[in-house]
Amino acid sequence: CVDRCGVAFMFAPINHPAMRFVGPVRKQLGVRSCFNILGPMTNAAGAERAVIGVFEEELVELMGGALMEVGRVDHAVVIHGVGLDEISPLGPATILEIKNTAPEGEPKTYTQQKFTFDPLTVGIPRCDVLDLKGGGPVENADEFRKVLLGGSHTNAKRDSIVLNAGVGVYVYGLTESIEEGCKLARKTLESGKATEVLEKWVETSQAIRAEETA
């Protein structure tokens, strides 16, 4: 799917077999545990660039330190937002950025920088948590399509996509800063290109599924 359209969803129990055995244990525990933060550190995709959210601010540096200790990533940010494990219009987010500065082929050497990012700096206003609330799968899918429609319309959910996509394109290396990343994300949404990618992803996923079951 990545080769055909550049996007893929990797379901942990399938792509990371060990996680299949963790799921039932997590359900039995019924509380947060180390398994809630192990997933990103055991990414079966072997991603060298990553945007990782954590549910408590105290975990930001812990996760960053673990990523550097494992030594797989070249550029990553660990994020904790206001009540969420991502950036949102609810308020400022705490971010730890780590970068590998070693030449290619040599052991990784990391620099790290912890800072606060406020959505207000890129013109995104505050919102209420209810503005971000979703619903069932069908409702969420419909809302997602509406948010991706081209044009300059905006709401809290679209603003959240701009923020998190902005971080993603920055970490990937398409821009020099998160602020520039957010501008690129907004421009892409307004152009309608995001909807084109979504439609191609749906079409490709369905085609691959049909090929597998044929």
Short mmCIF file of C-alpha atoms in Angstrom, two decimals:
data_model
loop_
_atom_site.label_atom_id
_atom_site.label_comp_id
_atom_site.label_asym_id
_atom_site.label_seq_id
_atom_site.Cartn_x
_atom_site.Cartn_y
_atom_site.Cartn_z
CA CYS A 1 0.00 0.00 0.00
CA VAL A 2 2.89 2.35 0.79
CA ASP A 3 4.48 1.61 -2.59
CA ARG A 4 1.23 2.31 -4.44
CA CYS A 5 -0.12 5.39 -2.69
CA GLY A 6 2.40 6.39 -0.02
CA VAL A 7 0.09 5.67 2.92
CA ALA A 8 -0.58 2.60 5.03
CA PHE A 9 -2.13 1.60 8.33
CA MET A 10 -0.20 -1.09 10.19
CA PHE A 11 -2.35 -3.07 12.62
CA ALA A 12 -0.08 -4.05 15.51
CA PRO A 13 -1.42 -7.61 16.13
CA ILE A 14 -0.72 -8.46 12.47
CA ASN A 15 2.51 -6.58 11.78
CA HIS A 16 4.02 -7.07 15.23
CA PRO A 17 3.03 -10.60 16.33
CA ALA A 18 4.25 -10.15 19.90
CA MET A 19 1.65 -7.41 20.41
CA ARG A 20 -1.10 -9.95 19.71
CA PHE A 21 -0.41 -11.56 23.06
CA VAL A 22 -0.26 -8.22 24.86
CA GLY A 23 -3.79 -7.15 23.88
CA PRO A 24 -5.71 -9.60 26.11
CA VAL A 25 -3.45 -8.79 29.07
CA ARG A 26 -4.06 -5.05 28.66
CA LYS A 27 -7.81 -5.62 28.61
CA GLN A 28 -7.64 -7.70 31.78
CA LEU A 29 -5.57 -5.07 33.58
CA GLY A 30 -8.06 -2.33 32.73
CA VAL A 31 -5.56 0.39 33.66
CA ARG A 32 -2.65 2.16 32.03
CA SER A 33 0.59 0.20 32.15
CA CYS A 34 4.00 0.01 30.51
CA PHE A 35 2.28 -1.50 27.48
CA ASN A 36 0.79 1.91 26.70
CA ILE A 37 4.24 3.29 25.91
CA LEU A 38 5.98 0.16 24.63
CA GLY A 39 4.16 0.24 21.29
CA PRO A 40 5.99 3.25 19.79
CA MET A 41 9.34 1.90 20.95
CA THR A 42 8.72 -1.49 19.34
CA ASN A 43 7.51 -0.11 16.01
CA ALA A 44 7.57 -3.01 13.57
CA ALA A 45 8.03 -0.59 10.67
CA GLY A 46 11.49 0.38 11.92
CA ALA A 47 10.71 4.07 11.37
CA GLU A 48 13.77 6.33 11.53
CA ARG A 49 11.65 9.48 11.83
CA ALA A 50 8.78 9.53 14.30
CA VAL A 51 6.14 11.68 15.98
CA ILE A 52 5.17 10.04 19.26
CA GLY A 53 2.53 11.16 21.74
CA VAL A 54 2.51 10.36 25.45
CA PHE A 55 -0.42 10.65 27.85
CA GLU A 56 1.50 12.25 30.73
CA GLU A 57 4.02 15.09 30.64
CA GLU A 58 6.37 13.13 32.92
CA LEU A 59 6.76 10.56 30.13
CA VAL A 60 8.09 13.03 27.55
CA GLU A 61 11.72 12.87 28.66
CA LEU A 62 11.45 9.20 29.62
CA MET A 63 10.27 8.27 26.14
CA GLY A 64 12.87 10.49 24.50
CA GLY A 65 15.63 8.93 26.56
CA ALA A 66 14.43 5.45 25.65
CA LEU A 67 14.41 6.31 21.95
CA MET A 68 17.99 7.56 22.16
CA GLU A 69 19.02 4.47 24.12
CA VAL A 70 17.53 2.15 21.50
CA GLY A 71 19.24 4.20 18.80
CA ARG A 72 16.90 3.52 15.91
CA VAL A 73 15.55 6.97 15.07
CA ASP A 74 17.34 9.80 13.29
CA HIS A 75 14.80 12.51 14.06
CA ALA A 76 11.85 12.29 16.41
CA VAL A 77 9.60 14.41 18.59
CA VAL A 78 7.79 13.26 21.72
CA ILE A 79 4.64 15.25 22.47
CA HIS A 80 2.25 15.79 25.34
CA GLY A 81 -0.63 18.19 24.77
CA VAL A 82 -3.32 19.57 27.07
CA GLY A 83 -5.07 16.40 28.22
CA LEU A 84 -4.07 14.58 25.02
CA ASP A 85 -1.12 12.69 23.56
CA GLU A 86 -0.89 15.11 20.62
CA ILE A 87 -0.91 18.80 19.76
CA SER A 88 -4.38 20.35 19.72
CA PRO A 89 -6.05 23.77 19.85
CA LEU A 90 -6.82 23.10 23.52
CA GLY A 91 -3.55 24.75 24.52
CA PRO A 92 0.27 24.60 24.49
CA ALA A 93 2.08 21.28 24.05
CA THR A 94 5.32 20.09 25.62
CA ILE A 95 7.72 18.74 23.00
CA LEU A 96 11.06 16.97 23.22
CA GLU A 97 12.93 16.90 19.92
CA ILE A 98 15.83 14.53 19.37
CA LYS A 99 18.15 14.52 16.36
CA ASN A 100 20.98 12.27 15.27
CA THR A 101 23.95 14.44 14.32
CA ALA A 102 26.42 11.67 13.45
CA PRO A 103 27.50 11.17 9.82
CA GLU A 104 25.80 8.31 7.99
CA GLY A 105 27.30 4.95 8.86
CA GLU A 106 28.67 6.06 12.23
CA PRO A 107 27.16 5.36 15.69
CA LYS A 108 24.28 7.71 16.38
CA THR A 109 24.96 10.81 18.47
CA TYR A 110 21.90 12.70 19.65
CA THR A 111 21.07 16.26 20.53
CA GLN A 112 17.85 17.01 22.38
CA GLN A 113 15.76 20.12 22.90
CA LYS A 114 12.68 20.46 25.08
CA PHE A 115 10.29 23.31 24.39
CA THR A 116 6.67 24.44 24.46
CA PHE A 117 4.71 24.91 21.27
CA ASP A 118 1.57 27.06 21.34
CA PRO A 119 -0.91 26.75 18.43
CA LEU A 120 -1.61 30.47 18.80
CA THR A 121 1.79 31.12 17.17
CA VAL A 122 0.47 29.74 13.88
CA GLY A 123 -2.88 31.50 14.12
CA ILE A 124 -4.91 28.61 15.51
CA PRO A 125 -7.38 29.71 18.22
CA ARG A 126 -8.25 27.82 21.39
CA CYS A 127 -11.14 25.38 21.39
CA ASP A 128 -13.19 23.37 23.86
CA VAL A 129 -12.61 19.64 24.27
CA LEU A 130 -16.17 19.00 23.03
CA ASP A 131 -15.17 20.58 19.71
CA LEU A 132 -12.81 17.63 19.17
CA LYS A 133 -15.21 14.91 20.25
CA GLY A 134 -15.84 12.13 17.75
CA GLY A 135 -18.51 9.48 17.41
CA GLY A 136 -18.84 6.01 15.93
CA PRO A 137 -16.73 4.67 13.03
CA VAL A 138 -19.17 5.77 10.32
CA GLU A 139 -19.64 9.23 11.83
CA ASN A 140 -15.89 9.69 12.27
CA ALA A 141 -15.16 8.63 8.69
CA ASP A 142 -17.74 11.08 7.37
CA GLU A 143 -16.37 13.88 9.55
CA PHE A 144 -12.83 13.09 8.43
CA ARG A 145 -13.80 13.44 4.78
CA LYS A 146 -15.48 16.79 5.48
CA VAL A 147 -12.41 18.07 7.30
CA LEU A 148 -10.17 17.15 4.36
CA LEU A 149 -12.32 18.92 1.76
CA GLY A 150 -10.51 21.70 -0.06
CA GLY A 151 -11.20 25.35 0.68
CA SER A 152 -10.40 27.77 3.47
CA HIS A 153 -13.12 26.67 5.90
CA THR A 154 -11.88 25.65 9.33
CA ASN A 155 -12.91 24.17 12.67
CA ALA A 156 -11.16 22.69 15.70
CA LYS A 157 -10.81 19.24 14.14
CA ARG A 158 -9.25 20.63 10.99
CA ASP A 159 -6.96 22.80 13.08
CA SER A 160 -5.82 19.67 14.94
CA ILE A 161 -4.98 17.98 11.65
CA VAL A 162 -3.01 21.04 10.56
CA LEU A 163 -1.01 21.00 13.79
CA ASN A 164 -0.15 17.32 13.82
CA ALA A 165 0.47 17.09 10.08
CA GLY A 166 2.68 20.14 10.44
CA VAL A 167 4.82 18.37 12.99
CA GLY A 168 4.94 15.29 10.78
CA VAL A 169 6.16 17.06 7.65
CA TYR A 170 8.76 18.92 9.73
CA VAL A 171 10.16 15.72 11.24
CA TYR A 172 10.14 14.10 7.80
CA GLY A 173 12.31 16.96 6.56
CA LEU A 174 9.97 18.81 4.21
CA THR A 175 10.21 22.07 6.19
CA GLU A 176 12.70 23.79 8.46
CA SER A 177 10.33 24.31 11.38
CA ILE A 178 7.03 23.18 12.87
CA GLU A 179 5.56 26.59 12.02
CA GLU A 180 6.45 26.14 8.35
CA GLY A 181 5.11 22.60 8.52
CA CYS A 182 1.74 23.89 9.71
CA LYS A 183 1.63 26.39 6.85
CA LEU A 184 2.33 23.62 4.35
CA ALA A 185 -0.30 21.37 5.93
CA ARG A 186 -2.94 24.11 5.75
CA LYS A 187 -2.04 24.92 2.15
CA THR A 188 -2.31 21.24 1.22
CA LEU A 189 -5.73 20.92 2.86
CA GLU A 190 -7.05 24.04 1.15
CA SER A 191 -5.84 22.78 -2.24
CA GLY A 192 -7.89 19.60 -1.98
CA LYS A 193 -4.83 17.37 -2.45
CA ALA A 194 -5.40 15.70 0.92
CA THR A 195 -8.79 14.46 -0.28
CA GLU A 196 -7.16 13.09 -3.44
CA VAL A 197 -4.67 11.13 -1.34
CA LEU A 198 -7.44 9.79 0.91
CA GLU A 199 -9.46 8.61 -2.10
CA LYS A 200 -6.38 6.95 -3.60
CA TRP A 201 -5.64 5.26 -0.26
CA VAL A 202 -9.19 3.89 -0.01
CA GLU A 203 -9.09 2.67 -3.61
CA THR A 204 -5.66 1.06 -3.17
CA SER A 205 -6.57 -0.60 0.13
CA GLN A 206 -9.72 -2.10 -1.37
CA ALA A 207 -7.81 -3.31 -4.43
CA ILE A 208 -5.15 -4.99 -2.30
CA ARG A 209 -7.82 -6.62 -0.16
CA ALA A 210 -9.53 -7.96 -3.28
CA GLU A 211 -6.22 -9.34 -4.55
CA GLU A 212 -5.55 -11.10 -1.25
CA THR A 213 -8.96 -12.75 -1.15
CA ALA A 214 -9.09 -13.69 -4.84
#
